[in-house]
Coordinates of C-alpha atoms and ligand atoms in Angstrom, one line a residue:
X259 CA 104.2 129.2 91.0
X260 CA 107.6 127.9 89.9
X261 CA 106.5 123.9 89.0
X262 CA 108.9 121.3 89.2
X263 CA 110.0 120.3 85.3
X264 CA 111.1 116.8 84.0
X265 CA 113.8 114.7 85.5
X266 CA 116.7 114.1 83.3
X267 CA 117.0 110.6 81.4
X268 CA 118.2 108.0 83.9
X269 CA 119.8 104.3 83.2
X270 CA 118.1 102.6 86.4
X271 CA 115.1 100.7 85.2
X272 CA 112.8 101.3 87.9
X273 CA 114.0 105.2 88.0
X274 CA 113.1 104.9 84.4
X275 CA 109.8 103.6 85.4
X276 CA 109.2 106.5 87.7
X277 CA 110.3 109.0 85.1
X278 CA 108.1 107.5 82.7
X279 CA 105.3 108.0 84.5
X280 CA 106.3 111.7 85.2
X281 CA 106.5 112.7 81.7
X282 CA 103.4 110.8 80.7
X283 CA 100.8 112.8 83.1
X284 CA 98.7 113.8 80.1
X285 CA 97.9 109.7 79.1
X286 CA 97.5 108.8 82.9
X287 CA 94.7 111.8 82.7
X288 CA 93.1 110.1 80.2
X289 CA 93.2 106.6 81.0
X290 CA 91.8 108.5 84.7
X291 CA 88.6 110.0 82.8
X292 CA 88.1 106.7 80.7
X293 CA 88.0 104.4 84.2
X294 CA 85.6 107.4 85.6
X295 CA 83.2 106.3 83.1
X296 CA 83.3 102.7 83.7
X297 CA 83.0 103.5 87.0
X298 CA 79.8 105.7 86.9
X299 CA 78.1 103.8 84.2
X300 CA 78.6 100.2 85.9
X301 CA 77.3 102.9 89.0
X302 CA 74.0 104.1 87.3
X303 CA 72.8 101.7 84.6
X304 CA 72.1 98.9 87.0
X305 CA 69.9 101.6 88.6
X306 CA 67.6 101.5 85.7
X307 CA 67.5 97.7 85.6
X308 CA 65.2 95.4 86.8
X309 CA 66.5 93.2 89.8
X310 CA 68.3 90.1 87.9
X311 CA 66.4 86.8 87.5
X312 CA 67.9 83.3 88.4
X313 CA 68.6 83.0 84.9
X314 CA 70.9 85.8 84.4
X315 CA 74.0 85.6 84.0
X316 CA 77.6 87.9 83.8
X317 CA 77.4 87.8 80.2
X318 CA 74.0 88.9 80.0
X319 CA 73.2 90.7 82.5
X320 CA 74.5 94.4 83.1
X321 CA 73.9 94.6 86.6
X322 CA 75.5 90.7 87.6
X323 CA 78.4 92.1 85.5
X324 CA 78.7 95.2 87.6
X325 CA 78.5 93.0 90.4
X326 CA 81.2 90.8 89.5
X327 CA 83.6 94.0 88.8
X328 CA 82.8 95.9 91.6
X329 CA 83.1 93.2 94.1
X330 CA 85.1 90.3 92.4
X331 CA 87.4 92.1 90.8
X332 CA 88.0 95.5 91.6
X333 CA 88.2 95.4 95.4
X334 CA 90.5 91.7 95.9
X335 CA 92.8 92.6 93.2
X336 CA 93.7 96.7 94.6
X337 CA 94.4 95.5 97.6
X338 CA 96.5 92.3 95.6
X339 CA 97.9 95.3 93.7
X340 CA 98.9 97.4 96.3
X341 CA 100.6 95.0 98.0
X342 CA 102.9 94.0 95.2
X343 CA 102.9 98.0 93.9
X344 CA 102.7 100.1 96.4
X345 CA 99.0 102.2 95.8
X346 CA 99.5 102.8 92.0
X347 CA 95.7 102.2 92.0
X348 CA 95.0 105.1 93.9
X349 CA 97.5 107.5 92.2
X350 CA 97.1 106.3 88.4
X351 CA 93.5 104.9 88.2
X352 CA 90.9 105.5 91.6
X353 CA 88.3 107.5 89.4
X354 CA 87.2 109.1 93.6
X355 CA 90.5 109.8 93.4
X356 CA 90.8 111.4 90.3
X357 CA 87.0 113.4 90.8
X358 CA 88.4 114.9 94.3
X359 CA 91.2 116.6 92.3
X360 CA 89.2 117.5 89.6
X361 CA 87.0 119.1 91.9
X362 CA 90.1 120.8 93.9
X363 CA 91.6 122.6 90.9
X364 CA 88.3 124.3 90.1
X365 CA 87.4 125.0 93.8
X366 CA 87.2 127.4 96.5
X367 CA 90.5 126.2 98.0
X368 CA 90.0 126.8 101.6
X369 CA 92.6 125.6 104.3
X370 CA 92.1 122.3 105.7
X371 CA 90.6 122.3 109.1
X372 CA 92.2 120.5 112.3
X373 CA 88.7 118.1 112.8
X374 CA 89.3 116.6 109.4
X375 CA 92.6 115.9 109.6
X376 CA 92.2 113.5 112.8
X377 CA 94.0 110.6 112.1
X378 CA 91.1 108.1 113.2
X379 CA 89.0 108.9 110.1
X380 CA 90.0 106.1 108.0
X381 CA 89.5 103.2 110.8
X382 CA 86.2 105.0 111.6
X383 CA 84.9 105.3 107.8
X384 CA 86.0 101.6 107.3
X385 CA 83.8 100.3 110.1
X386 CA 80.5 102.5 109.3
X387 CA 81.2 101.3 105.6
X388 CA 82.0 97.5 106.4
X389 CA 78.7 97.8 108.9
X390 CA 76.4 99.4 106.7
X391 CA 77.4 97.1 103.3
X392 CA 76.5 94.3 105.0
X393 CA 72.8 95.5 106.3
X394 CA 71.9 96.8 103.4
X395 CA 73.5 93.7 101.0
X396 CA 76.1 95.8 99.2
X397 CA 77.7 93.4 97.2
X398 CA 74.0 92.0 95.9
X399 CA 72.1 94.8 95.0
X400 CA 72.8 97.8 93.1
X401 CA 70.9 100.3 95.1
X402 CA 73.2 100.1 98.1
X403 CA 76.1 99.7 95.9
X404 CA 75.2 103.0 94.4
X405 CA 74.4 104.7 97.6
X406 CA 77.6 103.8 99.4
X407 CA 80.3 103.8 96.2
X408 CA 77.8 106.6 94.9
X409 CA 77.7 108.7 98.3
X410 CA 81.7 108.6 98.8
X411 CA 82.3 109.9 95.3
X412 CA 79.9 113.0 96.1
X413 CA 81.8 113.4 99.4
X414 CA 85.1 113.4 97.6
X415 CA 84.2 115.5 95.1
X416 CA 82.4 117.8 98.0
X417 CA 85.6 117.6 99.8
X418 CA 87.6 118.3 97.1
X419 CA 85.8 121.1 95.8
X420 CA 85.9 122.9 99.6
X421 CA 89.7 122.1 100.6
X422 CA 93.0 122.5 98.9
X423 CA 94.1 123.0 95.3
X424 CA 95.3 120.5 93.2
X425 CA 94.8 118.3 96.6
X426 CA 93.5 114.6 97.3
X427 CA 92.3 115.6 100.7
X428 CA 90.0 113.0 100.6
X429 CA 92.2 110.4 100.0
X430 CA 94.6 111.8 102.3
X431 CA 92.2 111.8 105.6
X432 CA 88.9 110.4 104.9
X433 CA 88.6 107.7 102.3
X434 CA 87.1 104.6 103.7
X435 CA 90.0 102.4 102.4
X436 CA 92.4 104.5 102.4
X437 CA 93.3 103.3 105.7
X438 CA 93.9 99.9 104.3
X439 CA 95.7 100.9 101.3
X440 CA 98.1 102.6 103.2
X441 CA 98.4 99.4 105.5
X442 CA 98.9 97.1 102.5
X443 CA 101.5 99.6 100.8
X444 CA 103.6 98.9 103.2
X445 CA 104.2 95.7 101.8
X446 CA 105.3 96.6 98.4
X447 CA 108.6 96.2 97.1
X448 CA 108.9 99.2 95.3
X449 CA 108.6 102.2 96.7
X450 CA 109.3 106.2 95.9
X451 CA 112.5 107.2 98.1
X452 CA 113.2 110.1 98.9
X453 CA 117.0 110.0 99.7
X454 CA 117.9 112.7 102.7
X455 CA 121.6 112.9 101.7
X456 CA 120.9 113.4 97.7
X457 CA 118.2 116.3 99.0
X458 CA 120.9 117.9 101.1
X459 CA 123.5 118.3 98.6
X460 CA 120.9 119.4 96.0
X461 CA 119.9 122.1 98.3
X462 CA 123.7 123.2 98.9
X463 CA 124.5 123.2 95.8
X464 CA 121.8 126.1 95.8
X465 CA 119.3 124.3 93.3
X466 CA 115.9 125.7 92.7
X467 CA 114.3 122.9 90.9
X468 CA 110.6 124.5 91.6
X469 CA 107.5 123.0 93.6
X470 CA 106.0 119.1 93.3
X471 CA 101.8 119.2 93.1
X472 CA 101.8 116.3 95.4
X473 CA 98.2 115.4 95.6
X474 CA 97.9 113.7 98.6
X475 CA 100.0 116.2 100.8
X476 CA 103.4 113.1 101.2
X477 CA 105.9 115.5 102.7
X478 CA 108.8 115.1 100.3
X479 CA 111.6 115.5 101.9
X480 CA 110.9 113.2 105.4
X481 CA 109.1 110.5 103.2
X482 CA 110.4 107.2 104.9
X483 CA 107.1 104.9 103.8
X484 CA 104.9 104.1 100.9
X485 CA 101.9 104.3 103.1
X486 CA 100.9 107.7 102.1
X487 CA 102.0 108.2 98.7
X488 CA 99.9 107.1 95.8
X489 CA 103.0 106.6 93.7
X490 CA 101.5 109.0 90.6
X491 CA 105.5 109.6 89.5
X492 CA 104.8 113.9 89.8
X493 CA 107.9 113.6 91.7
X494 CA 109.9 111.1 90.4
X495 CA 113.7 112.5 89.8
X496 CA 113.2 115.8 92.2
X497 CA 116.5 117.5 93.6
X498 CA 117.8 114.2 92.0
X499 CA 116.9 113.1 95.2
X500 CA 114.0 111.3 95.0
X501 CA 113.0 107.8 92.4
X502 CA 111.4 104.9 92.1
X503 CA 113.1 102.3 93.6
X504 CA 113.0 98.7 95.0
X505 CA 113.4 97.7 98.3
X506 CA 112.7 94.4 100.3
X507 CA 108.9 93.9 101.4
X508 CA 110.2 93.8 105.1
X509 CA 111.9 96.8 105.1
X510 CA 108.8 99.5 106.0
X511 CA 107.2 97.3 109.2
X512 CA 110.8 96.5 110.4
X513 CA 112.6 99.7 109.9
X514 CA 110.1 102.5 109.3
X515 CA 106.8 101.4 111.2
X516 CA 108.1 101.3 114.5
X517 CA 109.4 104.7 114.3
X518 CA 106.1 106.7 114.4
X519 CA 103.4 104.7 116.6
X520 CA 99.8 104.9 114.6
X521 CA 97.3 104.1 117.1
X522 CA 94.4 104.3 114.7
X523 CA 96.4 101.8 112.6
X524 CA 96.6 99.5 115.4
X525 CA 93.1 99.3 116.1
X526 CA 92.6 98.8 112.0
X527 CA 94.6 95.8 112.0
X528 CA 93.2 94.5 114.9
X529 CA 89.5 94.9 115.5
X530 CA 89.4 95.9 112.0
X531 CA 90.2 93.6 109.3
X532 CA 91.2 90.6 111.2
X533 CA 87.7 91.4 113.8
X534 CA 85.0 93.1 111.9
X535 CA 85.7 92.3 108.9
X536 CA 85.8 88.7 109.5
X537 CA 82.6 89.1 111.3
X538 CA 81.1 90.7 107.5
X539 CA 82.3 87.7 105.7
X540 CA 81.3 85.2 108.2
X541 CA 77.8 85.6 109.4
X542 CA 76.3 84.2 106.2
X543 CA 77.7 81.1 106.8
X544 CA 78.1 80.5 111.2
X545 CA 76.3 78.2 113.1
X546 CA 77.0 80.8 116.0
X547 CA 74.9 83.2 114.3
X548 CA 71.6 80.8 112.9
X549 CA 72.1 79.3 116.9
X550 CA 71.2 83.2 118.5
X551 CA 69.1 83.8 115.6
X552 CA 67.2 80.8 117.1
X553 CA 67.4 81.1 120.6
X554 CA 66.2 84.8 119.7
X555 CA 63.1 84.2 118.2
X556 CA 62.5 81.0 120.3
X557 CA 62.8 83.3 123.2
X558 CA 60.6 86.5 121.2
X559 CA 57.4 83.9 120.3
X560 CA 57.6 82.7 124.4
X561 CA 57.2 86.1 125.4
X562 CA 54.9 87.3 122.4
X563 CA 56.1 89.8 121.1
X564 CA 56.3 89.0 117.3
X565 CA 56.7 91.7 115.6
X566 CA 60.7 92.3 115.5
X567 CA 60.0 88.6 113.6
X568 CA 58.5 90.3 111.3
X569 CA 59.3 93.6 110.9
X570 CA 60.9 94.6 108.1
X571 CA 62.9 98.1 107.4
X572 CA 63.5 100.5 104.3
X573 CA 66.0 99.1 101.8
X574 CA 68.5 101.5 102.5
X575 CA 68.3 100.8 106.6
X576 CA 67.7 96.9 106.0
X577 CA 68.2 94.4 103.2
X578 CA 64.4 94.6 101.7
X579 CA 63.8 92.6 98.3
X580 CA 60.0 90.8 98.9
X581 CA 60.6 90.2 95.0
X582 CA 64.3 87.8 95.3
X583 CA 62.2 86.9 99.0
X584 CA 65.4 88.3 100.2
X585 CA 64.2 90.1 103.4
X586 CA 66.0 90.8 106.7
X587 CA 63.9 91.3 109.7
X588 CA 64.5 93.9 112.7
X589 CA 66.0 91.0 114.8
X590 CA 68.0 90.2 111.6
X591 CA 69.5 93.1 111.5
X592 CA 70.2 93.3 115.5
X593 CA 71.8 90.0 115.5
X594 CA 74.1 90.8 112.3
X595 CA 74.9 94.0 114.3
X596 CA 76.0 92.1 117.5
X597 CA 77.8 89.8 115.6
X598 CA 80.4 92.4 113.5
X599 CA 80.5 93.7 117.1
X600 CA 81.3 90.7 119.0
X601 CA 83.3 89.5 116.1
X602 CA 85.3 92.8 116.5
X603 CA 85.5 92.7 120.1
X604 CA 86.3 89.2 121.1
X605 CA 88.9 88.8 118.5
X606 CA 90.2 92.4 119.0
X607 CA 90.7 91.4 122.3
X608 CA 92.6 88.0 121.8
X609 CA 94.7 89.3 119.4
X610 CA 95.5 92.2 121.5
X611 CA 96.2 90.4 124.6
X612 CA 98.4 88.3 122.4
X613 CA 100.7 91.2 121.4
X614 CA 100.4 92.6 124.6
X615 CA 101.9 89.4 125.8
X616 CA 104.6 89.2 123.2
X617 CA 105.4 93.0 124.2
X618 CA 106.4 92.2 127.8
X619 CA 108.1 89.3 127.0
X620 CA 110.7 91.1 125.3
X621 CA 110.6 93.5 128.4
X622 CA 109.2 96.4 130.0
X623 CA 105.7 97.6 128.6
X624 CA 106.0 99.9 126.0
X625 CA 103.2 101.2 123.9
X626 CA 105.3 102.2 121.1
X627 CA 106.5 98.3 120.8
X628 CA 103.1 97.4 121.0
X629 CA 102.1 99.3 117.9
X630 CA 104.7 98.4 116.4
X631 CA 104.5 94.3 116.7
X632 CA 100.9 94.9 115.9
X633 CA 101.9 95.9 112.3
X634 CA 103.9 92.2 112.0
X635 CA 100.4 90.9 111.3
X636 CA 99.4 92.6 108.3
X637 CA 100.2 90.1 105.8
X638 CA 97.6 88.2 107.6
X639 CA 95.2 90.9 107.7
X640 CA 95.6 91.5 104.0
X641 CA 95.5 88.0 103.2
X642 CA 92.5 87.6 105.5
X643 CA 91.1 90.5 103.4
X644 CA 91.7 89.1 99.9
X645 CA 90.3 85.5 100.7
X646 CA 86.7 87.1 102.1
X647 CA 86.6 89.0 99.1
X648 CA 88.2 86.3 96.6
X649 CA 85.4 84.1 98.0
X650 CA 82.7 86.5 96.6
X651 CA 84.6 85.9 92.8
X652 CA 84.5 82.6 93.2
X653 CA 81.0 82.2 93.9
X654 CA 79.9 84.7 91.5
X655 CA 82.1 82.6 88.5
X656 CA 80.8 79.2 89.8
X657 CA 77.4 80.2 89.2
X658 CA 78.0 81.4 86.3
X659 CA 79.7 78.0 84.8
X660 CA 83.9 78.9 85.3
X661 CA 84.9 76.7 87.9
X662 CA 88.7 78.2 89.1
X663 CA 90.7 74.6 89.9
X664 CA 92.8 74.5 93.2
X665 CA 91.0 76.7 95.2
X666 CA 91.3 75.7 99.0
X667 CA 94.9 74.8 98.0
X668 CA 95.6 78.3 96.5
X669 CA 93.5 79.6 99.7
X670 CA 95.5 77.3 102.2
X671 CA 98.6 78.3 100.0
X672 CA 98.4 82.3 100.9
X673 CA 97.4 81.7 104.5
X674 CA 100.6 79.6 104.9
X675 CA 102.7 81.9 103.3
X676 CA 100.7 84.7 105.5
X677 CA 101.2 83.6 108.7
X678 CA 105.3 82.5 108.0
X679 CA 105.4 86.2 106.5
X680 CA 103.8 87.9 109.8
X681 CA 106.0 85.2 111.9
X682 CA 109.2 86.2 110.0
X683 CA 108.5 89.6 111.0
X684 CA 107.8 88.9 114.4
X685 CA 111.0 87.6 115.0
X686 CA 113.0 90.7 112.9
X687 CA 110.5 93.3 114.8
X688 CA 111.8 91.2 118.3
X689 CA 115.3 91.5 117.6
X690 CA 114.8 95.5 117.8
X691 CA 113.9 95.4 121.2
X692 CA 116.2 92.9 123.0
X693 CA 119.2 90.6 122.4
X694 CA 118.2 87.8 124.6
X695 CA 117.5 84.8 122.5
X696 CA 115.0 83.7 125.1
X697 CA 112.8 86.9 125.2
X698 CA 112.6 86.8 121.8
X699 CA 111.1 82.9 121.9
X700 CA 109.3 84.0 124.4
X701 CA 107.8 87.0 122.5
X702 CA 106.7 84.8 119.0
X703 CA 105.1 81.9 121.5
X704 CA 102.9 85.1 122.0
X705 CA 102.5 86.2 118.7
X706 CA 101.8 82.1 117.8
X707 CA 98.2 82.9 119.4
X708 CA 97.9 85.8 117.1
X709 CA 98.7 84.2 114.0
X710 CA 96.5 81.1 114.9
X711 CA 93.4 83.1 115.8
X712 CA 93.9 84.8 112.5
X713 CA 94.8 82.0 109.9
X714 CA 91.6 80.0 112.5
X715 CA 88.9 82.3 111.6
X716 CA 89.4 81.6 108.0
X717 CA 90.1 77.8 108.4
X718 CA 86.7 77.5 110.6
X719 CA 84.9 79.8 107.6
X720 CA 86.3 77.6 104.4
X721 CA 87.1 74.3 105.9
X722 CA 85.0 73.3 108.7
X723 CA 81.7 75.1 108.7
Ligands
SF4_945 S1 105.2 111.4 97.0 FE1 103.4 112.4 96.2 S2 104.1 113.2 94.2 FE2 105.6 111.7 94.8 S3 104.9 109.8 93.9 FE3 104.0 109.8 95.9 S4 102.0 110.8 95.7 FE4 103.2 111.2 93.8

């Protein structure tokens, strides 16, 4: 196969950027292979460990210091990254990323079926994940961490292995977060174009410049979003048509998102991170949830039947550590259940019915606009996202002695700037649809309810519970 060779030497210093990081494939590989093995060893060793005691600490304890990466650092700060980079993590570092194509250059190859290529995968893997994590206390212990972080690695690699050469199918249609990366990409302010005038005359001009080993199957030449691309530079400078460039962190939910409705997407953004997911960082802490867990049992010893009270369930089904008395019961687990679900459901719902709201205000119902005002509120979904996950750092550095200063102001800080971002959007996304100052009013009063059920859920968790 005739591969695309390097881009000539360009003055534009984000083109320069792009280039750089095509002609430097061979250190990204390395720096790939060296995060693999941070990645497996902060995996395994905690494995062999015994649980830590209160004493322990991050700097001396392996598996609190695994902790600390996987879930204090590693997961708020990709989806900080992406946001301000586009989904470099995913193209230059992800060692599952890195594994699947590994495992696709030395494997069978096949053609990737229809049923995998569904376009709900991502939402779906994201629930089960979110769901499961918190049954089995993923971000305490490192046998759940390793089964969940250790299972989708196989599953990659399995995936990898049976689909595609050279390929990221995984990442493309299956990763759990994928779904959210691509969400938060959108964001970015920089951005591989791919310019369809430049490709035109390059193609008249009867150049052959060869084939791009796109790993996560971007089509090139219709690229309009960062979404999908993991911004790994392999094309950087093709038919001089395509580079690294900046762009306003509007531009992708006012001009591209609304082009193509993404119905999975929409239910991502709302049932998924501002429903369940909010329901996963919340439970811990609500009222709501310690009332039902009362009025439950109250209700269970009244009838007597006792042993949901006390029944307890295999680590990997059910939080299980009789050593850290850290045990959840069958009714435990069915109310943390019901409450992701209701949490997912009920806000869901509101948020949907305040869209759908908006939607008719600016006129006639149209599901397309619907999808489309839906992705105004991902700065508030990400934000949402990085302040559950934040909180984990937080806590994990407090008890460790490194108090961060200005918390709830830096916290109150991003939701503020969250919910003016997802309004300013709002109003830009309006304006699309209808030229009637008075629609459009009408249209953010409705999205108002959005953004306060959003920023709420996060006020009620850090400030008033
Ligand atoms: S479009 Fe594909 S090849 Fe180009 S930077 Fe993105 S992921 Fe890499």
């Amino acid at each position: 196969m005739n591969m695309y060779h390097a881009p000539p030497l360009r003055a534009d210093p984000w083109r320069r950027v792009g280039d750089w990081l095509f002609r430097h494939r061979r250190h990204i590989q390395m720096a790939q292979w060296v995060v693999v093995g941070l990645y497996l060893a902060l995996l395994v060793v905690p494995l062999l460990l015994p649980l830590p005691d209160r004493t322990a600490t991050i700097w001396n304890n392996l598996t609190r210091f695994a902790q600390l990466m996987f879930w204090g650092i590693w997961w708020p700060f990709v989806i900080l990254v992406t946001a301000l980079v586009g989904r470099m993590w995913c193209g230059l570092l992800c060692p599952e990323g890195s594994l699947s194509e590994f495992a696709s250059r030395h494997g069978r190859g096949g053609a990737i079926p229809k049923w995998l290529q569904w376009s709900g995968w991502p939402t779906a893997a994201f629930a089960l994940t979110t769901v499961y994590g918190q049954m089995t206390s993923v971000y305490q212990y490192p046998k759940p961490a390793a089964l969940i972080l250790g299972g989708s690695t196989v599953a990659a690699m399995a995936v990898g292995y049976a689909y595609g050469r050279n390929k990221r199918v995984w990442c493309r249609y299956l990763c759990p977060v994928g779904g959210v990366f691509a969400l938060m990409a959108k964001l970015a302010p920089l951005h591989f174009r791919s310019d369809p005038f430049l490709w035109r005359l390059s193609q008249q001009r009867g150049e052959k410049p060869g084939v791009v080993e796109c790993a996560p199957l971007v089509p090139l030449r219709t690229m309009r979003g960062a979404g999908d691309c993991h911004m790994c530079g392999r094309c950087s400078g093709f038919r001089g048509a395509i580079f690294l460039a900046r762009r306003s962190p509007n531009h992708e939910i006012i001009h591209v998102a609304g082009t193509v409705p993404k119905p999975a997407e929409t239910v991502l953004i709302l049932a998924g991170l501002l429903g369940l997911a909010v329901g996963a960082f919340h439970w811990s802490a609500s009222p709501w949830f310690i009332s039902a867990k009362q009025a439950l049992g109250g209700f269970l010893i009244d009838i007597g039947w006792l042993a949901p009270l006390e029944q307890a369930l295999p680590w990997w089904l059910l939080t299980n550590y009789p050593e850290r008395n850290d045990v959840l019961t069958v009714v435990d687990g069915a109310l943390l259940l019901a409450y992701m679900l209701a949490s997912a459901a009920t806000l869901g719902a509101m948020l949907s019915l305040s869209v759908a709201l908006s939607v008719r205000c600016l006129g006639r119902w149209d599901g397309r606009r619907f999808h489309h005002l839906t992705q105004t509120l991902i700065p508030l979904a990400g934000a949402g996202l990085f302040l559950g996950l934040s909180a984990m750092t937080v806590t994990q550095l407090r008890s460790d002695g490194i108090v961060i200063p200005f918390v709830a102001e830096a916290r109150a800080g991003l939701l503020l700037l969250a919910a003016t971002w997802s309004a300013c959007l709002g109003w830009r996304v309006g304006g699309l649809y209808t030229e009637s100052p008075g629609r459009r009013v009408g249209s953010m009063a409705c999205l108002a309810f959005a953004w306060t059920v959003a920023a709420g859920s996060w006020i009620l968790f850090f400030w008033v519970w």
